[in-house]
């Protein structure tokens, strides 16, 4: 296995184009083996202050650069990411634990986002329309919001940052970014690339540190005009309260409790493959991970047996090693939470059919591993079927027909992703209409979003915004309606209109 390492011992903050050492730091731990990779600063409110000051100053000039020129920088960022994809993917596995194949996929999302948003530099369409009065012109344009605060989780440490930073930058904003303390290396690698690509100083600033200090300082800062957050519902609620009290714009992408529906006419081979990939990929630590299977009673037994066989074949270990399919959980706190839910599931009366234990693979005894786990005979009211576990734990719920399946799917407080396996086109169209989630897959698992479509969810998954897709621009721009009256006289709307 080639050696993977970071080129510094302590990651520096990146403020106004300078790498700045912090005063205190904490270790970043490789979840695969419990070893320290690097240290990361625990920054202060003063560091946030410096970053916001730099961003505010830089944004004034950047907003006046034509969008196609702003886009040129994003094209170069995309190109550099592409050239360094393998190196960055390995570092991503090192800090986050996901298997290398998935890490490569995540970096690819960043590359795709760079090129897609660079394309927006030549589109970013507004509307022109007819005015109701003669000799008057009407149009709408997008204007940057100013300084954008980005707060990201550890489970997609580079992709989510690019979903937010790239649309923000192409739209003429400056960014202050706080990555998750568990996974700061991707931020360091990304700012190095942005600098090399020629992004002017002050437009992308990174301040490492805790959510309670750095994150809250950003949310409270009067010169941060919008907060774009991805993470847990608990933190999202706190951010919503703080932003609400300041009338600050904010976008939240939160948790999920995603289900795969398997109907009696489904291709079961395909369904098993889709379920296993979306439930146990990233060890179940995806917001879109499948954690419920809603299965038609006619195929329940067969599906359950096939799932057990497939789960037995999954290999657990260090994601940098060939042939490993399930990497570690991010830390011991993550393991402890999963263990609590295993006990909850048993107490509620669900049947544990496979898995359920923390494991210590040979020579990785200090890593954080959990067996892929399947509960059967779960019901929709159980906590294991309602709450986000964020680990490789799947619950099987049996239903009689499509109506019941859709009701079960929609019974949770979240609304991120859902999927249905069926060969019946009528069921497909009914399901895509009635499943109350922001993303619906047909004959595929619950994961696999593409960056040019809107990403996000309904209900408790967010507050109505979307990351990625053209819709991401709505978070980072304000719509401005512009009326140009060239009649040479005062024309009063709704009053001086001649009726025919
Ligand atoms: P988290 O604990 O909410 O942390 C997310 C980020 O918020 C981290 O950078 C964290 O900083 C920061 N933070 C914590 N408290 C804060 C506060 N009071 N003010 C401002 N920032 C604060 O979530 P997580 O455990 O990292 O991520 C897992 C969650 O993210 C899951 O619920 C998952 O479903 C969700 N997620 C959603 C999506 C989506 O698009 N819907 C995508 C991926 C993940 P520190 O941790 O460094 O202190």
Coordinates of C-alpha atoms and ligand atoms in Angstrom, one line a residue:
X1 CA 0.0 0.0 0.0
X2 CA 1.7 3.4 -1.0
X3 CA 2.3 5.7 1.9
X4 CA -0.2 8.5 2.3
X5 CA 0.7 11.6 4.4
X6 CA 0.0 15.3 4.8
X7 CA 2.9 17.7 4.1
X8 CA 2.6 19.5 7.4
X9 CA 2.5 18.4 11.1
X10 CA -0.1 21.0 12.1
X11 CA -2.7 22.2 9.6
X12 CA -2.6 26.0 9.3
X13 CA -5.7 28.2 9.0
X14 CA -6.0 29.9 5.6
X15 CA -6.9 33.5 5.9
X16 CA -6.5 36.2 3.2
X17 CA -4.3 33.9 1.1
X18 CA -1.9 33.2 4.0
X19 CA -1.3 30.0 5.9
X20 CA -1.5 30.9 9.6
X21 CA -0.6 28.7 12.5
X22 CA -3.1 28.5 15.3
X23 CA -2.2 28.7 19.0
X24 CA -3.7 25.4 20.2
X25 CA -4.5 22.3 18.4
X26 CA -6.1 18.8 18.7
X27 CA -5.1 15.6 16.9
X28 CA -6.8 14.3 13.8
X29 CA -7.2 10.5 14.1
X30 CA -7.3 7.9 11.4
X31 CA -10.5 5.9 12.2
X32 CA -9.0 2.8 10.5
X33 CA -6.2 2.4 13.1
X34 CA -6.7 5.0 15.8
X35 CA -3.3 6.7 14.9
X36 CA -2.7 10.4 14.8
X37 CA -2.4 11.8 11.2
X38 CA -1.8 15.5 11.9
X39 CA -2.9 18.2 14.3
X40 CA -5.6 20.8 13.6
X41 CA -6.0 24.2 15.2
X42 CA -8.7 25.0 17.7
X43 CA -9.3 28.5 16.4
X44 CA -10.9 31.4 18.2
X45 CA -13.5 34.1 17.5
X46 CA -10.6 36.4 16.6
X47 CA -9.6 34.1 13.8
X48 CA -13.2 34.2 12.5
X49 CA -13.1 38.0 12.7
X50 CA -9.9 38.1 10.6
X51 CA -11.3 35.7 8.0
X52 CA -14.6 37.6 7.7
X53 CA -12.7 40.9 7.3
X54 CA -10.6 39.4 4.5
X55 CA -13.6 37.9 2.8
X56 CA -15.6 41.1 3.0
X57 CA -12.8 43.1 1.4
X58 CA -12.0 40.6 -1.3
X59 CA -15.7 40.1 -2.2
X60 CA -16.1 43.8 -3.3
X61 CA -13.7 43.4 -6.1
X62 CA -14.7 39.8 -7.0
X63 CA -18.3 40.8 -7.5
X64 CA -17.2 43.2 -10.3
X65 CA -15.2 40.5 -12.2
X66 CA -17.4 39.2 -15.0
X67 CA -18.8 35.8 -14.2
X68 CA -17.2 34.1 -17.2
X69 CA -13.8 35.2 -15.8
X70 CA -14.6 34.0 -12.3
X71 CA -15.5 30.7 -14.0
X72 CA -12.0 30.4 -15.5
X73 CA -10.6 30.0 -12.0
X74 CA -13.1 27.2 -11.3
X75 CA -12.1 25.4 -14.6
X76 CA -8.5 25.4 -13.4
X77 CA -9.5 24.2 -9.9
X78 CA -11.4 21.3 -11.6
X79 CA -8.4 20.5 -13.7
X80 CA -6.0 20.4 -10.7
X81 CA -8.5 18.3 -8.7
X82 CA -8.6 15.9 -11.7
X83 CA -4.8 15.7 -11.9
X84 CA -4.5 15.0 -8.1
X85 CA -7.6 12.9 -7.8
X86 CA -5.8 9.7 -6.6
X87 CA -3.6 11.5 -4.0
X88 CA -6.6 13.4 -2.6
X89 CA -8.8 10.3 -2.5
X90 CA -6.1 8.5 -0.5
X91 CA -5.9 11.4 2.0
X92 CA -9.7 11.3 2.2
X93 CA -9.7 7.7 3.1
X94 CA -7.0 8.3 5.6
X95 CA -9.0 10.9 7.6
X96 CA -12.6 9.7 7.0
X97 CA -12.2 5.9 6.6
X98 CA -14.4 5.4 3.6
X99 CA -13.1 2.8 1.1
X100 CA -10.8 4.1 -1.6
X101 CA -13.2 3.5 -4.4
X102 CA -15.8 5.6 -2.6
X103 CA -13.2 8.3 -1.8
X104 CA -12.4 8.5 -5.5
X105 CA -16.1 8.9 -6.2
X106 CA -16.3 11.7 -3.7
X107 CA -13.4 13.6 -5.2
X108 CA -15.0 13.1 -8.6
X109 CA -18.1 14.9 -7.3
X110 CA -15.9 17.9 -6.5
X111 CA -14.4 17.8 -10.1
X112 CA -17.8 17.5 -11.6
X113 CA -19.0 20.4 -9.5
X114 CA -16.1 22.6 -10.5
X115 CA -16.8 22.1 -14.2
X116 CA -20.5 22.4 -13.8
X117 CA -20.4 25.6 -11.9
X118 CA -17.7 27.0 -14.2
X119 CA -20.3 26.5 -16.9
X120 CA -22.7 28.6 -14.9
X121 CA -20.2 31.5 -15.3
X122 CA -21.6 31.8 -18.9
X123 CA -25.2 31.1 -18.0
X124 CA -26.4 32.2 -14.6
X125 CA -29.6 33.1 -16.5
X126 CA -32.1 35.7 -15.3
X127 CA -35.3 36.5 -17.1
X128 CA -36.4 39.3 -19.4
X129 CA -40.1 39.9 -19.6
X130 CA -42.6 42.4 -20.9
X131 CA -43.4 45.4 -18.8
X132 CA -47.1 46.4 -18.4
X133 CA -46.3 50.0 -19.6
X134 CA -45.1 51.2 -23.0
X135 CA -41.4 52.0 -23.5
X136 CA -40.4 50.1 -20.4
X137 CA -38.1 47.1 -20.0
X138 CA -38.2 44.5 -17.3
X139 CA -35.6 41.9 -16.3
X140 CA -34.4 39.9 -13.3
X141 CA -30.7 39.2 -12.5
X142 CA -28.9 37.3 -9.8
X143 CA -26.7 39.3 -7.4
X144 CA -24.2 37.8 -5.0
X145 CA -25.2 37.8 -1.4
X146 CA -21.7 38.9 -0.1
X147 CA -19.9 36.7 2.4
X148 CA -20.9 33.1 2.7
X149 CA -20.3 31.0 5.8
X150 CA -20.0 27.3 5.0
X151 CA -20.1 24.7 7.8
X152 CA -19.6 21.1 6.7
X153 CA -19.7 17.6 8.3
X154 CA -17.1 14.8 8.4
X155 CA -18.9 12.3 6.2
X156 CA -18.3 14.0 2.9
X157 CA -15.4 16.3 3.7
X158 CA -14.6 17.5 0.1
X159 CA -17.8 16.9 -1.9
X160 CA -20.1 18.9 0.3
X161 CA -17.6 21.8 0.5
X162 CA -17.4 22.0 -3.3
X163 CA -21.3 21.9 -3.5
X164 CA -21.3 25.0 -1.5
X165 CA -18.1 26.9 -2.2
X166 CA -18.1 26.6 -6.1
X167 CA -21.6 28.0 -6.7
X168 CA -20.9 30.7 -4.1
X169 CA -17.6 31.7 -5.8
X170 CA -18.9 31.7 -9.4
X171 CA -21.8 33.9 -8.3
X172 CA -19.4 36.5 -6.9
X173 CA -19.3 35.8 -3.2
X174 CA -16.4 35.2 -0.8
X175 CA -16.4 32.2 1.5
X176 CA -15.4 31.5 5.1
X177 CA -15.4 27.7 5.6
X178 CA -15.3 25.7 8.9
X179 CA -14.7 22.0 8.1
X180 CA -15.6 19.3 10.7
X181 CA -12.8 18.8 13.2
X182 CA -12.6 15.1 12.4
X183 CA -11.8 15.7 8.7
X184 CA -9.9 18.9 8.1
X185 CA -7.3 17.6 5.7
X186 CA -9.6 17.9 2.7
X187 CA -9.9 21.7 3.4
X188 CA -6.1 22.1 3.5
X189 CA -5.7 20.2 0.2
X190 CA -8.6 22.2 -1.5
X191 CA -7.2 25.6 -0.5
X192 CA -3.8 24.7 -1.9
X193 CA -5.4 23.8 -5.2
X194 CA -7.5 27.0 -5.2
X195 CA -4.4 29.1 -4.6
X196 CA -2.5 27.3 -7.4
X197 CA -5.5 27.8 -9.7
X198 CA -5.2 31.6 -9.1
X199 CA -8.2 32.2 -6.8
X200 CA -7.6 35.8 -5.5
X201 CA -6.7 36.2 -1.8
X202 CA -9.4 36.4 0.7
X203 CA -12.1 34.7 -1.4
X204 CA -11.8 31.3 0.3
X205 CA -10.8 31.3 3.9
X206 CA -10.6 28.3 6.1
X207 CA -10.9 28.5 9.9
X208 CA -10.6 25.2 11.8
X209 CA -12.1 24.7 15.2
X210 CA -15.0 23.5 17.1
X211 CA -18.6 24.1 16.1
X212 CA -19.4 25.7 19.4
X213 CA -16.7 28.3 19.1
X214 CA -15.8 28.8 15.4
X215 CA -19.2 27.6 14.0
X216 CA -21.3 29.8 16.3
X217 CA -19.0 32.8 15.8
X218 CA -19.7 32.5 12.1
X219 CA -23.4 32.1 12.5
X220 CA -23.6 35.1 14.8
X221 CA -21.3 37.3 12.7
X222 CA -23.2 40.3 11.3
X223 CA -20.9 40.4 8.2
X224 CA -21.6 36.8 7.2
X225 CA -24.7 37.2 5.0
X226 CA -25.7 33.6 4.5
X227 CA -24.9 30.3 6.3
X228 CA -24.9 27.1 4.3
X229 CA -24.8 24.2 6.7
X230 CA -24.8 20.4 6.3
X231 CA -24.9 18.2 9.4
X232 CA -27.1 16.9 12.1
X233 CA -30.7 18.1 12.9
X234 CA -29.6 19.2 16.4
X235 CA -27.0 21.6 15.1
X236 CA -29.3 22.6 12.2
X237 CA -32.0 23.7 14.7
X238 CA -29.5 25.7 16.7
X239 CA -28.3 27.5 13.5
X240 CA -31.9 28.1 12.4
X241 CA -32.6 29.8 15.7
X242 CA -29.6 32.0 15.6
X243 CA -30.1 32.9 12.0
X244 CA -33.8 33.5 12.5
X245 CA -33.2 35.9 15.3
X246 CA -30.9 38.0 13.1
X247 CA -33.1 37.6 9.9
X248 CA -30.0 36.0 8.3
X249 CA -30.4 33.8 5.2
X250 CA -29.5 30.1 5.9
X251 CA -29.6 26.8 4.1
X252 CA -29.8 23.5 6.0
X253 CA -29.1 20.0 4.7
X254 CA -29.7 17.6 7.6
X255 CA -30.4 14.0 8.4
X256 CA -32.2 11.1 6.6
X257 CA -34.0 7.8 7.3
X258 CA -34.1 6.5 3.8
X259 CA -35.9 3.4 2.6
X260 CA -35.7 1.0 -0.3
X261 CA -39.1 -0.4 -1.2
X262 CA -39.0 -3.9 -2.8
X263 CA -42.3 -5.0 -4.5
X264 CA -43.3 -8.6 -5.2
X265 CA -42.4 -8.2 -8.9
X266 CA -38.9 -6.8 -8.3
X267 CA -35.7 -8.1 -9.7
X268 CA -34.4 -9.5 -6.4
X269 CA -30.8 -9.9 -7.5
X270 CA -30.7 -6.2 -8.4
X271 CA -32.6 -5.2 -5.2
X272 CA -30.1 -7.0 -3.0
X273 CA -27.2 -5.4 -4.8
X274 CA -28.8 -1.9 -4.5
X275 CA -29.7 -2.4 -0.8
X276 CA -26.3 -3.7 0.3
X277 CA -24.5 -0.9 -1.6
X278 CA -26.6 1.9 -0.2
X279 CA -26.9 0.5 3.4
X280 CA -23.3 -0.6 4.0
X281 CA -21.3 1.7 1.6
X282 CA -19.5 4.3 3.7
X283 CA -20.4 2.0 6.6
X284 CA -23.9 3.5 6.6
X285 CA -22.6 7.0 7.3
X286 CA -24.2 8.8 4.4
X287 CA -27.2 11.1 4.8
X288 CA -28.7 9.1 2.0
X289 CA -27.8 5.7 3.4
X290 CA -30.6 3.1 3.2
X291 CA -31.5 2.1 6.8
X292 CA -34.9 0.6 6.1
X293 CA -36.1 -2.0 3.6
X294 CA -39.8 -1.9 3.1
X295 CA -40.6 -5.3 1.5
X296 CA -43.7 -6.9 0.1
X297 CA -44.8 -9.9 2.2
X298 CA -44.7 -12.2 -0.8
X299 CA -40.9 -11.8 -1.2
X300 CA -39.9 -11.0 2.4
X301 CA -38.4 -14.3 3.3
X302 CA -36.4 -14.7 0.1
X303 CA -35.1 -11.2 0.2
X304 CA -34.1 -11.6 3.9
X305 CA -32.2 -14.8 3.1
X306 CA -30.4 -13.3 0.2
X307 CA -29.5 -10.2 2.2
X308 CA -28.0 -12.4 4.9
X309 CA -25.9 -14.2 2.4
X310 CA -24.6 -11.0 0.8
X311 CA -23.9 -9.4 4.2
X312 CA -21.7 -12.5 5.1
X313 CA -19.6 -11.7 2.1
X314 CA -18.8 -8.1 3.1
X315 CA -15.2 -7.6 4.1
X316 CA -14.5 -5.2 7.0
X317 CA -11.2 -3.3 7.3
X318 CA -8.9 -0.4 6.3
X319 CA -10.5 1.3 3.3
X320 CA -7.0 1.8 1.8
X321 CA -6.6 -2.0 1.4
X322 CA -7.7 -3.8 -1.8
X323 CA -10.9 -5.9 -1.4
X324 CA -12.3 -4.1 1.6
X325 CA -16.0 -3.2 1.3
X326 CA -16.8 -1.8 4.7
X327 CA -14.4 0.7 6.3
X328 CA -14.4 2.1 9.8
X329 CA -16.9 4.2 11.7
X330 CA -15.7 7.7 12.2
X331 CA -14.9 7.4 16.0
X332 CA -15.8 5.6 19.2
X333 CA -18.7 8.0 19.8
X334 CA -20.2 6.8 16.5
X335 CA -19.8 3.2 17.6
X336 CA -21.4 3.9 21.0
X337 CA -24.4 5.4 19.3
X338 CA -24.8 2.4 17.0
X339 CA -24.5 0.0 20.0
X340 CA -27.3 2.0 21.8
X341 CA -29.6 1.5 18.8
X342 CA -28.8 -2.2 18.7
X343 CA -30.1 -2.5 22.3
X344 CA -33.1 -0.3 21.5
X345 CA -34.0 -2.5 18.5
X346 CA -33.8 -5.7 20.6
X347 CA -35.8 -4.1 23.4
X348 CA -38.5 -3.0 20.9
X349 CA -38.9 -6.6 19.7
X350 CA -37.2 -6.5 16.3
X351 CA -35.2 -9.7 15.5
X352 CA -31.4 -9.3 15.1
X353 CA -30.5 -11.7 12.3
X354 CA -26.9 -10.9 11.6
X355 CA -24.3 -8.5 13.0
X356 CA -24.8 -6.2 16.0
X357 CA -21.2 -6.0 17.3
X358 CA -18.2 -3.8 17.4
X359 CA -15.3 -5.7 15.8
X360 CA -11.5 -5.3 16.1
X361 CA -9.9 -6.7 12.9
X362 CA -6.4 -8.0 13.2
X363 CA -3.7 -5.3 13.3
X364 CA -6.4 -2.7 13.4
X365 CA -7.3 -3.2 17.0
X366 CA -7.4 0.6 17.7
X367 CA -9.7 1.3 14.8
X368 CA -13.5 1.7 15.0
X369 CA -15.4 -1.0 13.2
X370 CA -18.9 -2.3 13.4
X371 CA -20.4 -5.4 11.7
X372 CA -23.0 -4.8 9.0
X373 CA -26.3 -5.5 10.8
X374 CA -29.7 -6.6 9.8
X375 CA -32.9 -6.5 11.9
X376 CA -36.0 -8.2 10.7
X377 CA -39.7 -7.9 11.8
X378 CA -39.3 -4.2 12.5
X379 CA -42.5 -2.0 12.5
X380 CA -42.7 1.6 11.4
X381 CA -43.2 2.9 14.9
X382 CA -40.0 1.5 16.3
X383 CA -37.2 3.9 17.0
X384 CA -34.8 1.9 14.9
X385 CA -37.2 2.5 12.0
X386 CA -37.7 6.2 12.8
X387 CA -34.4 7.6 13.9
X388 CA -31.1 8.2 12.2
X389 CA -28.5 5.6 13.4
X390 CA -25.7 6.6 11.0
X391 CA -24.1 3.2 10.9
X392 CA -24.3 -0.1 9.0
X393 CA -27.7 -1.1 10.5
X394 CA -30.6 -2.0 8.4
X395 CA -34.2 -2.8 9.4
X396 CA -36.7 -4.9 7.4
X397 CA -40.3 -3.9 7.5
X398 CA -43.0 -6.0 5.8
X399 CA -46.0 -4.6 4.0
X400 CA -49.0 -5.9 2.0
X401 CA -49.1 -3.5 -1.0
X402 CA -47.7 -0.3 -2.5
X403 CA -50.0 1.9 -0.6
X404 CA -48.7 0.5 2.7
X405 CA -45.2 0.8 1.4
X406 CA -45.5 4.4 0.6
X407 CA -47.2 5.1 3.9
X408 CA -44.3 3.4 5.7
X409 CA -41.7 5.3 3.7
X410 CA -43.4 8.6 4.5
X411 CA -43.9 7.9 8.2
X412 CA -40.5 9.3 9.3
X413 CA -39.8 12.9 10.1
X414 CA -37.1 13.1 7.4
X415 CA -37.5 13.3 3.6
X416 CA -34.2 12.9 1.9
X417 CA -34.0 9.9 -0.4
X418 CA -36.2 6.9 -1.3
X419 CA -36.1 4.0 -3.8
X420 CA -38.4 1.4 -5.3
X421 CA -37.6 -1.8 -7.0
X422 CA -40.4 -2.9 -9.3
X423 CA -41.0 -3.9 -13.0
X424 CA -44.4 -2.3 -13.1
X425 CA -44.4 1.1 -14.8
X426 CA -47.7 2.1 -13.1
X427 CA -46.2 1.5 -9.7
X428 CA -43.1 3.5 -10.7
X429 CA -45.1 6.5 -11.6
X430 CA -47.3 6.4 -8.5
X431 CA -44.3 5.9 -6.3
X432 CA -42.3 8.8 -7.7
X433 CA -45.3 11.0 -7.2
X434 CA -46.3 9.9 -3.7
X435 CA -42.9 9.3 -2.0
X436 CA -42.3 12.4 0.1
X437 CA -38.6 12.8 -0.4
X438 CA -36.3 15.2 -2.3
X439 CA -34.7 12.3 -4.2
X440 CA -36.4 9.2 -5.6
X441 CA -34.6 6.3 -7.3
X442 CA -36.2 3.6 -9.4
X443 CA -34.5 0.2 -9.5
X444 CA -31.4 1.6 -7.7
X445 CA -30.5 2.1 -4.1
X446 CA -30.9 5.3 -2.1
X447 CA -27.5 6.7 -2.9
X448 CA -25.9 8.0 -6.1
X449 CA -26.9 11.6 -6.6
X450 CA -25.4 13.5 -9.6
X451 CA -24.3 17.0 -9.1
X452 CA -26.3 18.7 -11.8
X453 CA -29.6 17.8 -10.1
X454 CA -30.9 19.4 -7.0
X455 CA -29.8 17.6 -3.8
X456 CA -31.8 17.9 -0.6
X457 CA -34.9 16.8 1.1
X458 CA -38.3 17.6 2.4
X459 CA -39.6 17.8 6.0
X460 CA -37.0 17.5 8.8
X461 CA -34.2 17.0 6.2
X462 CA -33.8 20.7 5.6
X463 CA -35.4 24.1 5.2
X464 CA -36.4 23.9 1.6
X465 CA -33.1 24.8 -0.1
X466 CA -31.1 22.5 -2.3
X467 CA -27.3 21.9 -2.6
X468 CA -26.0 21.2 -6.1
X469 CA -27.9 21.6 -9.3
X470 CA -28.8 25.0 -10.6
X471 CA -30.9 25.4 -7.5
X472 CA -27.7 25.8 -5.4
X473 CA -27.4 29.3 -6.9
X474 CA -30.5 30.3 -5.1
X475 CA -28.7 30.1 -1.8
X476 CA -25.8 32.2 -2.9
X477 CA -27.6 34.9 -4.9
X478 CA -30.4 37.3 -4.4
X479 CA -32.9 37.9 -7.2
X480 CA -33.0 41.5 -8.3
X481 CA -35.9 42.8 -10.4
X482 CA -34.8 45.7 -12.7
X483 CA -37.2 48.0 -14.5
X484 CA -35.9 50.4 -17.1
X485 CA -38.3 53.1 -18.2
X486 CA -37.3 54.8 -21.4
X487 CA -40.5 56.7 -22.0
X488 CA -39.0 60.0 -20.6
X489 CA -42.0 60.5 -18.3
X490 CA -43.2 59.1 -15.0
X491 CA -45.4 56.1 -15.7
X492 CA -47.1 54.7 -12.6
X493 CA -47.5 50.9 -12.5
X494 CA -51.1 49.7 -12.2
X495 CA -52.4 53.3 -12.5
X496 CA -51.3 54.7 -15.9
X497 CA -52.1 51.4 -17.7
X498 CA -54.3 52.0 -20.7
X499 CA -57.0 49.3 -21.0
X500 CA -58.0 48.3 -24.5
Ligands
LIG1 P1 -22.8 17.9 13.2 O1 -22.4 17.4 14.5 O2 -24.1 18.7 13.2 O3 -21.6 18.7 12.7 C1 -21.6 19.3 11.4 C2 -20.7 20.6 11.4 O4 -21.3 21.5 12.3 C3 -19.3 20.3 12.0 O5 -18.4 21.1 11.3 C4 -19.5 20.8 13.4 O6 -18.2 21.2 14.0 C5 -20.4 22.0 13.2 N1 -21.1 22.4 14.4 C6 -21.4 21.7 15.6 N2 -22.1 22.5 16.4 C7 -22.2 23.7 15.9 C8 -22.8 24.9 16.3 N3 -23.4 25.0 17.5 N4 -22.8 26.0 15.5 C9 -22.2 25.9 14.3 N5 -21.6 24.8 13.8 C10 -21.6 23.7 14.6 O7 -23.0 16.7 12.2 P2 -22.1 15.5 11.8 O8 -22.2 14.5 12.9 O9 -20.7 16.0 11.5 O10 -22.6 15.0 10.4 C11 -23.6 13.9 10.4 C12 -24.9 14.5 10.0 O11 -24.9 15.2 8.8 C13 -26.0 13.4 9.8 O12 -27.1 13.7 10.5 C14 -26.2 13.4 8.3 O13 -27.4 12.9 7.9 C15 -26.0 14.8 8.0 N6 -25.7 15.0 6.6 C16 -26.7 15.5 5.8 C17 -26.4 15.7 4.4 C18 -27.5 16.3 3.5 O14 -27.1 16.8 2.5 N7 -28.7 16.3 3.9 C19 -25.2 15.3 3.9 C20 -24.2 14.8 4.7 C21 -24.5 14.6 6.1 P3 -17.3 20.2 14.9 O15 -17.9 18.8 14.7 O16 -16.0 20.4 14.2 O17 -17.3 20.7 16.3

